[in-house]
XYZ file of C-alpha atoms in Angstrom:
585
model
C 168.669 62.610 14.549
C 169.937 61.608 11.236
C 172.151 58.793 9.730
C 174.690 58.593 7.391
C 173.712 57.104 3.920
C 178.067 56.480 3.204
C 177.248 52.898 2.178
C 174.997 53.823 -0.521
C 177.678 53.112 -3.651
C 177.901 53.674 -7.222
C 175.085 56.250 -7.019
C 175.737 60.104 -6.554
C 174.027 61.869 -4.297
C 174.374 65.199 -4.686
C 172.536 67.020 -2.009
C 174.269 65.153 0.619
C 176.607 68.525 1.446
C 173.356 70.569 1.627
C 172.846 71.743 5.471
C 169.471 72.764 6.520
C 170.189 76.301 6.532
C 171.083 75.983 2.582
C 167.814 73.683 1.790
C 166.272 76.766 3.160
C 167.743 79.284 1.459
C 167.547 77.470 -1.787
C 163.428 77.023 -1.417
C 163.776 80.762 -0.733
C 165.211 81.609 -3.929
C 163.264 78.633 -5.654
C 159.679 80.597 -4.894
C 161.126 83.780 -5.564
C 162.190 83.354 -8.863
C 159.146 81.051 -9.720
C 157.051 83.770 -8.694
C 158.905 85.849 -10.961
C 157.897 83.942 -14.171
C 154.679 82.853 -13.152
C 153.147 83.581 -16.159
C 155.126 81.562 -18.240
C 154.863 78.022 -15.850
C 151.249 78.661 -15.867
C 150.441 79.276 -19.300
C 149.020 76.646 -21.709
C 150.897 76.079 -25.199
C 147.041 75.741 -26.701
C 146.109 79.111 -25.920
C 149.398 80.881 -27.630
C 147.445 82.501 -30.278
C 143.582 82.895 -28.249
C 145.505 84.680 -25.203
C 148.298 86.204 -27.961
C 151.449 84.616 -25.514
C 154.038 85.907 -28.026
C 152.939 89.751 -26.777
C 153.300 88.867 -23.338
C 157.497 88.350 -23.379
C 159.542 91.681 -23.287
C 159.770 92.663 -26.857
C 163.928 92.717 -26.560
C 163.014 88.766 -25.907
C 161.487 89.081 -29.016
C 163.342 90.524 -31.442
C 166.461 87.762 -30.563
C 164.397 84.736 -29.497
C 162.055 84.920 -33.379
C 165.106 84.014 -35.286
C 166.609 81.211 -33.525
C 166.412 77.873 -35.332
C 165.249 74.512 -33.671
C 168.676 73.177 -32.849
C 169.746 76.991 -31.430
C 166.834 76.790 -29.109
C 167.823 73.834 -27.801
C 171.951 74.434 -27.624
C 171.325 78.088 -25.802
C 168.161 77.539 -23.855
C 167.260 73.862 -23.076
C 170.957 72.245 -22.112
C 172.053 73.108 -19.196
C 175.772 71.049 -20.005
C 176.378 72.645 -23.276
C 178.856 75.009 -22.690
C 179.803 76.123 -26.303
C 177.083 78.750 -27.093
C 177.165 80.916 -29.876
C 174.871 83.562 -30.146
C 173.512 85.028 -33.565
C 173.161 88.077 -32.209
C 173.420 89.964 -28.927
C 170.972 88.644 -26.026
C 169.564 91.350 -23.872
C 171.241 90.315 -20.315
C 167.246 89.864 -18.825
C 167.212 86.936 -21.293
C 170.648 85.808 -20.492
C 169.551 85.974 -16.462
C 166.781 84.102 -16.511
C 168.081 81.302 -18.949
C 171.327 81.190 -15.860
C 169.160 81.142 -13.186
C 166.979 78.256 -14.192
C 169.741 76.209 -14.852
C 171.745 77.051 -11.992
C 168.739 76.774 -9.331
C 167.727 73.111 -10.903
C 168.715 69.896 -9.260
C 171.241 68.365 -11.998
C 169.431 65.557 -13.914
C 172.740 63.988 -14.755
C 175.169 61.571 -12.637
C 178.336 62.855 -13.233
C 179.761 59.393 -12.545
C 177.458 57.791 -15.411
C 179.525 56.347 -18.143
C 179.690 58.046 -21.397
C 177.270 57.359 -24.013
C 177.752 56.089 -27.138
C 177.335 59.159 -29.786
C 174.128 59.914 -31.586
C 172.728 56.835 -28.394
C 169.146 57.917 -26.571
C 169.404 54.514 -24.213
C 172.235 53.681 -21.975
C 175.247 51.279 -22.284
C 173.749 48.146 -21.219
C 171.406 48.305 -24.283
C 173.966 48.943 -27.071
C 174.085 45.365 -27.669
C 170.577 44.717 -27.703
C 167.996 47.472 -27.921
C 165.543 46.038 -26.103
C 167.197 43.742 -23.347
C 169.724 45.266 -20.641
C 172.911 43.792 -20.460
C 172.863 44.088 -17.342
C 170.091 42.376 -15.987
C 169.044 38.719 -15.529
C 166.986 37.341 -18.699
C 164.102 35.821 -16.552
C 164.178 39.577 -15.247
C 163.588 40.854 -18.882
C 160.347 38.803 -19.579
C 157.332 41.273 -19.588
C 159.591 44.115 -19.038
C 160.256 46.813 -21.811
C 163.797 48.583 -21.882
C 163.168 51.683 -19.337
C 162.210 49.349 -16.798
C 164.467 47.058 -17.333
C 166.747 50.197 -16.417
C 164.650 51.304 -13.515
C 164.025 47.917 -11.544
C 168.331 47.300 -12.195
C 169.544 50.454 -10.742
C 166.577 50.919 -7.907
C 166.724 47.751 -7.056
C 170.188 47.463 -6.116
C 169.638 50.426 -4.048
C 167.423 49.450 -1.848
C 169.144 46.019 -1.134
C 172.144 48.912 -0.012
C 169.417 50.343 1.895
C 168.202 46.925 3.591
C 172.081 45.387 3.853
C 172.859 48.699 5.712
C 169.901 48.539 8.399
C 169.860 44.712 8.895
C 166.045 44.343 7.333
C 165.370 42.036 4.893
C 161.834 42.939 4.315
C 160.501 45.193 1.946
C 157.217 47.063 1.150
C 156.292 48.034 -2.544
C 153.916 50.297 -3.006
C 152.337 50.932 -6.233
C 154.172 47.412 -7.637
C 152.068 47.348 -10.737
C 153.190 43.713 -12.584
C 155.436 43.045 -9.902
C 158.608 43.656 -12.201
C 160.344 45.803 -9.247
C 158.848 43.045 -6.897
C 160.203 39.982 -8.757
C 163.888 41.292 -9.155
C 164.191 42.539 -5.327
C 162.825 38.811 -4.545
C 164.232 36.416 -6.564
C 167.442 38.387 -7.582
C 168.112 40.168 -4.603
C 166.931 37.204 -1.991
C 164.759 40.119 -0.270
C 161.581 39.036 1.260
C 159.150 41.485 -0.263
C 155.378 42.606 -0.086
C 153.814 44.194 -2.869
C 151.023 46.449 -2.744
C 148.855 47.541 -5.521
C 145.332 49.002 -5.997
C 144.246 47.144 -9.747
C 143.539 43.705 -8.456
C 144.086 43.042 -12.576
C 147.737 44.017 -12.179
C 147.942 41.718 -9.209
C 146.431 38.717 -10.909
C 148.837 39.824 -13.232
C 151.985 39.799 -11.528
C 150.784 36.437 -9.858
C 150.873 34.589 -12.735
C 154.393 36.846 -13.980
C 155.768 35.123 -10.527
C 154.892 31.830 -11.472
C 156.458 31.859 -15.067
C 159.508 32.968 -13.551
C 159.058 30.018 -10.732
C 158.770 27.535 -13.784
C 161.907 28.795 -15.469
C 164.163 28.748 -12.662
C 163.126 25.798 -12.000
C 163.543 24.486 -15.005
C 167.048 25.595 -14.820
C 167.967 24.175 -11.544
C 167.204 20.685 -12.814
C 169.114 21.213 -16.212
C 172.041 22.193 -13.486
C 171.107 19.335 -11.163
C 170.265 21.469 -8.342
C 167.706 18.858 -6.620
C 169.598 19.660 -2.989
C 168.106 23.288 -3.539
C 164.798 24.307 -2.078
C 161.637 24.577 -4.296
C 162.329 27.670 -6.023
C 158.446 28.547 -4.688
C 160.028 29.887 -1.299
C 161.424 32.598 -3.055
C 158.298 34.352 -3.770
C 157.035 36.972 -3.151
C 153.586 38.701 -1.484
C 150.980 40.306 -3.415
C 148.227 42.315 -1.983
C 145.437 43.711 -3.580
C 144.704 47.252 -1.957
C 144.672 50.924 -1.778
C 146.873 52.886 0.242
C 144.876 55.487 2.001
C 146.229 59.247 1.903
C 143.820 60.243 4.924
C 145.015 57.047 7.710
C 147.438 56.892 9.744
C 150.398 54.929 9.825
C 148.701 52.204 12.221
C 146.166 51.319 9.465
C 148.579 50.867 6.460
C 150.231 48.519 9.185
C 146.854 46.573 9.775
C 146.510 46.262 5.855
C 149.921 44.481 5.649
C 148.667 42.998 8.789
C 145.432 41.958 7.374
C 146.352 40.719 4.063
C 148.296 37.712 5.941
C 151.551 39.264 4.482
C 153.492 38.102 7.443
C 151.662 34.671 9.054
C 150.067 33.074 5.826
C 152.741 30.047 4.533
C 153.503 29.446 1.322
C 150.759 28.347 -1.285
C 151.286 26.729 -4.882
C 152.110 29.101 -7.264
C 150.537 29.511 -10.754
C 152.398 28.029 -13.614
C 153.785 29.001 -16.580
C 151.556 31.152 -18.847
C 152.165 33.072 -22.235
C 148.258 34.400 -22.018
C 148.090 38.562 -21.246
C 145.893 40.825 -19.900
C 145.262 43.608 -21.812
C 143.780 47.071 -21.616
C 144.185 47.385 -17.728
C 144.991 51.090 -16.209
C 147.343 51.230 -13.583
C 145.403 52.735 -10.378
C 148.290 51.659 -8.346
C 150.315 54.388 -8.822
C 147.611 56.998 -7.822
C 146.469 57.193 -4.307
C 143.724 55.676 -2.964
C 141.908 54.373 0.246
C 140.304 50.963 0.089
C 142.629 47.954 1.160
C 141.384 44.378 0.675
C 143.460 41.238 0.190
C 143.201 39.777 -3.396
C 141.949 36.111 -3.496
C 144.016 35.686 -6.134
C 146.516 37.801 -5.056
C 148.647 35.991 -2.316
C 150.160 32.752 -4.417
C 153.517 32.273 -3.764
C 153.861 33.944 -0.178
C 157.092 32.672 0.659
C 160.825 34.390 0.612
C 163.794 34.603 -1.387
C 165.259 31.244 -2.584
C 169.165 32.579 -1.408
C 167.853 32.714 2.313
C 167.512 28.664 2.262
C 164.860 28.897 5.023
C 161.399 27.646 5.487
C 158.677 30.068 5.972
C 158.450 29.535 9.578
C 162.524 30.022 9.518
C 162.456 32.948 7.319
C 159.608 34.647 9.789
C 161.601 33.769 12.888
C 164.678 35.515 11.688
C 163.152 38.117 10.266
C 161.032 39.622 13.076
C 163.975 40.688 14.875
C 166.159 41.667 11.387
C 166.837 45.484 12.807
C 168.541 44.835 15.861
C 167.633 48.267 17.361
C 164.426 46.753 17.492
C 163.162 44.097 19.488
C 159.446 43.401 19.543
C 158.008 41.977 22.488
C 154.666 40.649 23.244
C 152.558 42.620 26.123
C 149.800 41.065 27.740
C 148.677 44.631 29.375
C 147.762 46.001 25.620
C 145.035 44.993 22.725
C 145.790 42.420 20.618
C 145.934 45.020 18.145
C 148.697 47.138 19.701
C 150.345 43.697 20.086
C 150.078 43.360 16.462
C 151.416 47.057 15.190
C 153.884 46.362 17.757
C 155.102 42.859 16.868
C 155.322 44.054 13.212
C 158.661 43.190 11.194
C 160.834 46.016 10.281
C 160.934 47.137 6.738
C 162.390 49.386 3.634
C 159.964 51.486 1.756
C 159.638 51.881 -1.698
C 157.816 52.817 -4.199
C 158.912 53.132 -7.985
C 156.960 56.009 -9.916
C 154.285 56.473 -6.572
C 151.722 58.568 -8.659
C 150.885 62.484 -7.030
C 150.257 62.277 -3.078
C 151.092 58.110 -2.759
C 154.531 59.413 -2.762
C 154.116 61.838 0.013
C 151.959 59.374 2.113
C 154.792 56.983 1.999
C 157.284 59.554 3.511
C 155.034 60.682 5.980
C 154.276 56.491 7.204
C 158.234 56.338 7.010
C 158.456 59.624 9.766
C 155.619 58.358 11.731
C 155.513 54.289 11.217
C 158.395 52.881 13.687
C 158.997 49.863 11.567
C 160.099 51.852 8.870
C 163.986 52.092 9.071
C 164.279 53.230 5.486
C 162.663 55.091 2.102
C 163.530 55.054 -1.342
C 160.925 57.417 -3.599
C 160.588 57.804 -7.155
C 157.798 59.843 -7.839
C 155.694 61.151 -10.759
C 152.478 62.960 -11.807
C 152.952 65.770 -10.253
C 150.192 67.508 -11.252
C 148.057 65.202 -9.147
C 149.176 66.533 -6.308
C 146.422 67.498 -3.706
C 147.506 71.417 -2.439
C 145.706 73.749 -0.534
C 144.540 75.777 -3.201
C 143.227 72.711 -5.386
C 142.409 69.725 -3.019
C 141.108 67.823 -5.737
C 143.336 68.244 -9.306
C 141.549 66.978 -12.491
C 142.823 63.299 -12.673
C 142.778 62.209 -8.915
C 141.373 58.987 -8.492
C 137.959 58.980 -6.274
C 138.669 56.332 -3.582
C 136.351 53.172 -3.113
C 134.633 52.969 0.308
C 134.899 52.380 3.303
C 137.946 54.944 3.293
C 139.440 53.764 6.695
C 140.321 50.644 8.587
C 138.108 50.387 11.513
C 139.410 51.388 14.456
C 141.200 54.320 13.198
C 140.561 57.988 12.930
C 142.000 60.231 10.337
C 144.569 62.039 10.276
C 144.390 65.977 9.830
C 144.176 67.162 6.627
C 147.198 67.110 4.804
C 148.149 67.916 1.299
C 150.930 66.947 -1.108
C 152.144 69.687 -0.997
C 153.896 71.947 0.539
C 154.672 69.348 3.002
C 157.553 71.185 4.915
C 156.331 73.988 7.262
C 159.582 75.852 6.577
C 158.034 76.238 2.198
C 154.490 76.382 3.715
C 155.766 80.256 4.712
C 157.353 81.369 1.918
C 155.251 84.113 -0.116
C 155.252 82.690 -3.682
C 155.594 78.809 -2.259
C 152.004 77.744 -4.412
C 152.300 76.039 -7.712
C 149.135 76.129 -10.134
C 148.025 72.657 -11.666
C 149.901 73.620 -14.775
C 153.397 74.122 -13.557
C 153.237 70.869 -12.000
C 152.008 69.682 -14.623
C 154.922 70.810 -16.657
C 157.595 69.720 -14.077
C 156.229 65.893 -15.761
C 157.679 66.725 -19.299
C 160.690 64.791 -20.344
C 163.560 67.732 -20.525
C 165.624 65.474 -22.874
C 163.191 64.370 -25.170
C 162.184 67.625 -26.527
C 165.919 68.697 -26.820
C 166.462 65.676 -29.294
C 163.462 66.745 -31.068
C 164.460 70.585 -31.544
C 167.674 68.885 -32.568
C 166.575 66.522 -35.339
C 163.996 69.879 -36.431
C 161.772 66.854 -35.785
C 158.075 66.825 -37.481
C 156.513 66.039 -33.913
C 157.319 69.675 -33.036
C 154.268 71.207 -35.458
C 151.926 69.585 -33.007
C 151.699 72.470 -30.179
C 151.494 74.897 -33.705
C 147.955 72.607 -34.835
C 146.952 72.336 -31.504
C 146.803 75.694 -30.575
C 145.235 76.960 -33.979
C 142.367 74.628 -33.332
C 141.744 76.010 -30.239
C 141.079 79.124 -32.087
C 138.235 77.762 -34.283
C 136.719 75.870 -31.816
C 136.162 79.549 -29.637
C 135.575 80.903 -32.658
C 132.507 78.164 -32.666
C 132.473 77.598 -29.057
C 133.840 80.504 -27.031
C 132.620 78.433 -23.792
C 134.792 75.610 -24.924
C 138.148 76.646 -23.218
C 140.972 73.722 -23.550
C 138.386 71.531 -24.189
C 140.163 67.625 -24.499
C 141.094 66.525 -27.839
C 143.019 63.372 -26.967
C 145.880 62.567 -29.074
C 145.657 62.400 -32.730
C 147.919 59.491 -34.289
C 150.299 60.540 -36.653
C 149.152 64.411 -36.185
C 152.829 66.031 -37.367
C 152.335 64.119 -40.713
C 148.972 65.298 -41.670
C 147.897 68.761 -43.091
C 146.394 70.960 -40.703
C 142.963 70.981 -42.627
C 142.773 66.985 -42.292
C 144.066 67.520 -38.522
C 141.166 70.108 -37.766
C 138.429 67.797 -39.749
C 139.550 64.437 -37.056
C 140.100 67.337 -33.902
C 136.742 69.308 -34.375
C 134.301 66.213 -34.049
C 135.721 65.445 -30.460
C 134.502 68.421 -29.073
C 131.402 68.551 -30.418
C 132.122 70.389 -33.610
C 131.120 69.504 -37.342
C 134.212 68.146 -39.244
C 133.819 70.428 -42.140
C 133.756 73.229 -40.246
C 134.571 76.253 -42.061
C 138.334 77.813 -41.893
C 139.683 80.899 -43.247
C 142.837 79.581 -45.367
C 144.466 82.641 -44.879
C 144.138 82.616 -40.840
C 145.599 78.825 -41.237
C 148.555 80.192 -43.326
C 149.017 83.105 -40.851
C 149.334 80.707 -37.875
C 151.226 77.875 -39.616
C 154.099 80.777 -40.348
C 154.332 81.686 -36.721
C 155.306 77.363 -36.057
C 158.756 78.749 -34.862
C 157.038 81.110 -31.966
C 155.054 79.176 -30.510
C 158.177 76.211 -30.423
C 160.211 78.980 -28.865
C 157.639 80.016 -26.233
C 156.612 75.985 -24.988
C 160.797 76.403 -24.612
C 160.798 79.298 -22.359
C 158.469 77.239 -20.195
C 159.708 74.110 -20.255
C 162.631 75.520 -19.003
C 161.140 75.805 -15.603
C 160.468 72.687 -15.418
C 163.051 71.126 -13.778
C 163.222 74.291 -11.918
C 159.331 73.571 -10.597
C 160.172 69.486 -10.084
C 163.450 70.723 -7.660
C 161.224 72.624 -5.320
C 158.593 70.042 -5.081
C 161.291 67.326 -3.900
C 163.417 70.359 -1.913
C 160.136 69.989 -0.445
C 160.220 67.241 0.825
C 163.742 67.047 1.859
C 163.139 69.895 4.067
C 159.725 68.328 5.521
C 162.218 65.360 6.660
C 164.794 67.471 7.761
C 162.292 69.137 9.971
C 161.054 65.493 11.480
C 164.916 64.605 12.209
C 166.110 62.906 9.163
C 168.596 63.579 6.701
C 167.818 62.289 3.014
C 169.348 62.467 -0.089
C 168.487 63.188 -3.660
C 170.196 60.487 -6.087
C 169.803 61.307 -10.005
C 169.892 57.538 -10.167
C 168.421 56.665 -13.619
C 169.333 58.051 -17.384
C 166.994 61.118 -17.782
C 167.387 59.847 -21.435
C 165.692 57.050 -20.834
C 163.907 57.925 -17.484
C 162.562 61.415 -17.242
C 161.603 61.069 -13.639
C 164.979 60.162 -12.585
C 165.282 61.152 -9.053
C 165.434 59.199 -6.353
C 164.670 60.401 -2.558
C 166.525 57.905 -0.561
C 166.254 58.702 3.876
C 167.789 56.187 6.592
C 165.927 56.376 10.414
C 168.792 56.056 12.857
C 169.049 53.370 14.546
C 167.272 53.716 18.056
């Protein structure tokens, strides 16, 4: 069964026409052309002169591709909406094909409905004013929140309150919620009731106090209004659990975590006040996946609900156990007082903003399988962290804390991030090696601007991949051995670049090089710009199957979704949004 998503305004949703049969055909033809230029989504920039890259393109590709300047590269290869090419010279038609192809398979990044930029502008309208603070969006919103989220928690957050408007739920599950930014604007902006889950209990203590600030200033407000008939802006907050969302349980256990955490019973406790002290240095965990769940001593302050719904907690809970109407849950005295608890369970909406590697697909499979989940939105990112069958564990996956599962519950089968549809699963060609994934992460839009200035920044790849060559030269068991980024590497001479690059792996800083070799390499800059081109060209083609993916893995369990290219890619590389309704009954 599937639902109609016609509600959902202002956003375009572009795959809504797709049938099955053309999801289908499109992963077909996805896999089949991937296959095709395998070579190129797998390669590594580093290793362009050590594995000699420029020999392995057809030497017509050559002869045209070595004399194209920066801002060529990026008008002929790179935009896909530029239709005024002009070639220097005649392009053999394999070229031609495979530059058509990639654009023509790829999801479009843009929304056609977006309004049009101001010229020579990398951020959206709502910051032409002011840089750093969206028009747009509430100032006790903007507090702790750079520009591109300001952008992201705006135009996601309105989406899911379509989302929760449409299926009668006011309740709301973040996963991965970070400093609660996402949280805080569905809660106090939207009037959502909202519990956010995240894995760094730093963030959490974090996003605790951010609550709290925002608790003082609206309060602060109301009384410069003379709002004293209002209700203690306090009931407006929202939940915050510390925890990890395992990959491995079933739906039933990330229920008894909510459960657990006293996200629906606990009342309302004293927030904390106003603070202008930060934590620094913390990693976000939250986005990656993980297994331990644990509530946060510090982490449930302020467990109440949105200040618009004018409702004490015990109110607020009442109404909001029976929010779906489809759904009625009734207590059974032949069943554990577990079952009673899964099955008393408030409806909710999903979401999860940026829901690192395989958190994103473990939140769509809890929305198929979970009953209380009416609805999904998922932005997700890292792709390379992706568990598959061929690489279970990619470099970067976070090792879970123990014990991996709530008691009580088995786990599931094994299941991996991808494919998840059975329908990809069986295409020859489906897999996708650590490094096109990888590559499906870069920002498109970014490195267009770049070829387009004839930015510095672009030498990097060039000094990165002629170290490589002295370090084999040194080491020839060091293979892409990590350097970490170099500040300021475009403005430095390669020589100075080599003497801070050599000492992280291990190498003597005045390590000899042959000046000539170094002025041989720097001349070939312009290859090895071209060739990271050619492949980052498949990138968007490698990030469309990975959500087609998905799509069709719904599609297959009975529900319909949509793809919305709901933020700038500008601004917002990962801009897609996979938004899915559960019919009612």
């Amino acid at each position: 069964m599937s639902v109609e998503l016609s509600t959902v305004q202002d956003v375009e949703m572009f795959t809504a026409s797709f049938s099955a049969e053309q999801q289908r055909e499109l992963a077909k033809r996805l896999t089949t052309f991937l296959s095709q230029y395998k070579h190129l989504s797998d390669s590594y920039i580093i290793e362009f002169f050590t594995e000699d890259l420029w020999q392995t393109l057809p030497s017509s590709w050559q002869a045209v591709l070595q004399e194209l300047s920066y801002p060529q590269i990026a008008d002929l290869f790179l935009d896909a909406t530029n239709e005024d090419r002009r070639y220097p010279s005649v392009w053999p038609l394999s070229l031609l094909a495979f530059r058509a192809t990639a654009h023509a398979l790829a999801f479009p990044r843009e929304c056609r409905h977006e309004q049009v930029r101001v010229a020579s502008s990398t951020k959206p309208e709502e910051f032409q004013e002011n840089q750093s603070q969206s028009s747009l969006l509430g100032h006790i919103f903007r507090k702790h929140v750079k520009p591109k989220k300001q952008h992201e928690i705006r135009k996601l957050g309105m989406l899911v309150k379509q989302l929760c408007d449409q299926t009668g739920c006011n309740r709301v599950v973040d996963v991965g919620s970070g400093q609660g930014h996402l949280t805080r604007f569905l809660s106090f902006g939207l009037g959502l009731s909202v519990t956010a889950i995240e894995a760094d209990h730093t963030l959490v203590t974090m996003a605790s106090r951010f609550d709290g600030q925002l608790i003082w200033a609206l309060e602060k407000e109301n009384q410069k209004k003379n709002c004293s008939s209002r209700l203690p802006v306090s009931q407006s907050s929202p939940r915050h659990v510390a925890g990890w969302v395992n990959p491995k349980a079933p739906w039933e256990a990330f229920i008894m975590q909510l459960r657990a955490a006293g996200c629906v019973s606990e009342g309302p406790s004293t927030p904390s006040g106003p603070s202008k002290k930060r934590l620094r240095g913390s990693k976000r965990q939250g986005r990656s996946h993980g297994v331990q769940t644990s509530p946060s001593h510090g982490s449930t302050h302020s467990n109440a609900h949105s200040q618009d719904s004018n409702k004490t907690e015990s109110e607020e809970e009442s109404s909001n156990e029976t929010c779906c109407s489809c759904v009625q849950p009734v207590y059974q005295e032949d069943v554990s007082p577990e079952e009673n608890s899964l099955q008393s369970y408030p409806d909710f909406v999903l979401t999860g903003l940026h829901a690192c590697g395989d958190l994103s697909t473990t939140l769509l499979r809890h929305f198929i399988n979970c009953p209380h989940v009416r609805g999904i939105t998922s932005v997700a990112c890292c792709y390379m962290k992706i568990t598959t069958k061929e690489n279970p564990s990619p470099p970067g996956l976070v090792v879970p804390p123990v014990p991996p599962l709530t008691p009580g519950h088995e786990s599931v089968p094994s299941e991996f991030g991808y494919p998840m549809s059975s329908w990809v699963r069986g295409l020859p060609g489906h897999q996708l090696s650590y490094k096109a994934r990888e590559g499906a992460c870069h920002a498109v839009e970014d490195y267009i601007r770049r070829l387009r200035e004839e930015s510095e920044l672009l030498r990097t790849h060039c000094y990165r991949a002629m170290l490589e060559t002295f370090i084999r030269d040194a080491r020839p068991d060091l293979r892409r051995a990590g350097i970490q980024t170099i500040k300021k590497a475009h403005l430095l001479p390669f020589t100075e670049y080599a003497c801070l690059g050599l000492p992280r792996v291990g190498l003597p800083p005045d390590l000899a090089l042959d000046p000539e070799r170094v002025e041989a390499m720097l001349k070939q800059q312009g290859r090895v710009v071209v060739y990271f081109s050619l492949a980052l060209l498949l990138a968007p083609v490698v990030e469309t199957l990975v959500l087609l993916d998905r799509m069709i893995y719904l599609q297959e369990k009975g529900v319909d979704s949509q793809l919305v290219p709901l933020f700038d890619p500008n601004f917002s590389p990962r801009n897609f949004v996979l938004v899915a309704l559960k019919p009612c009954g």
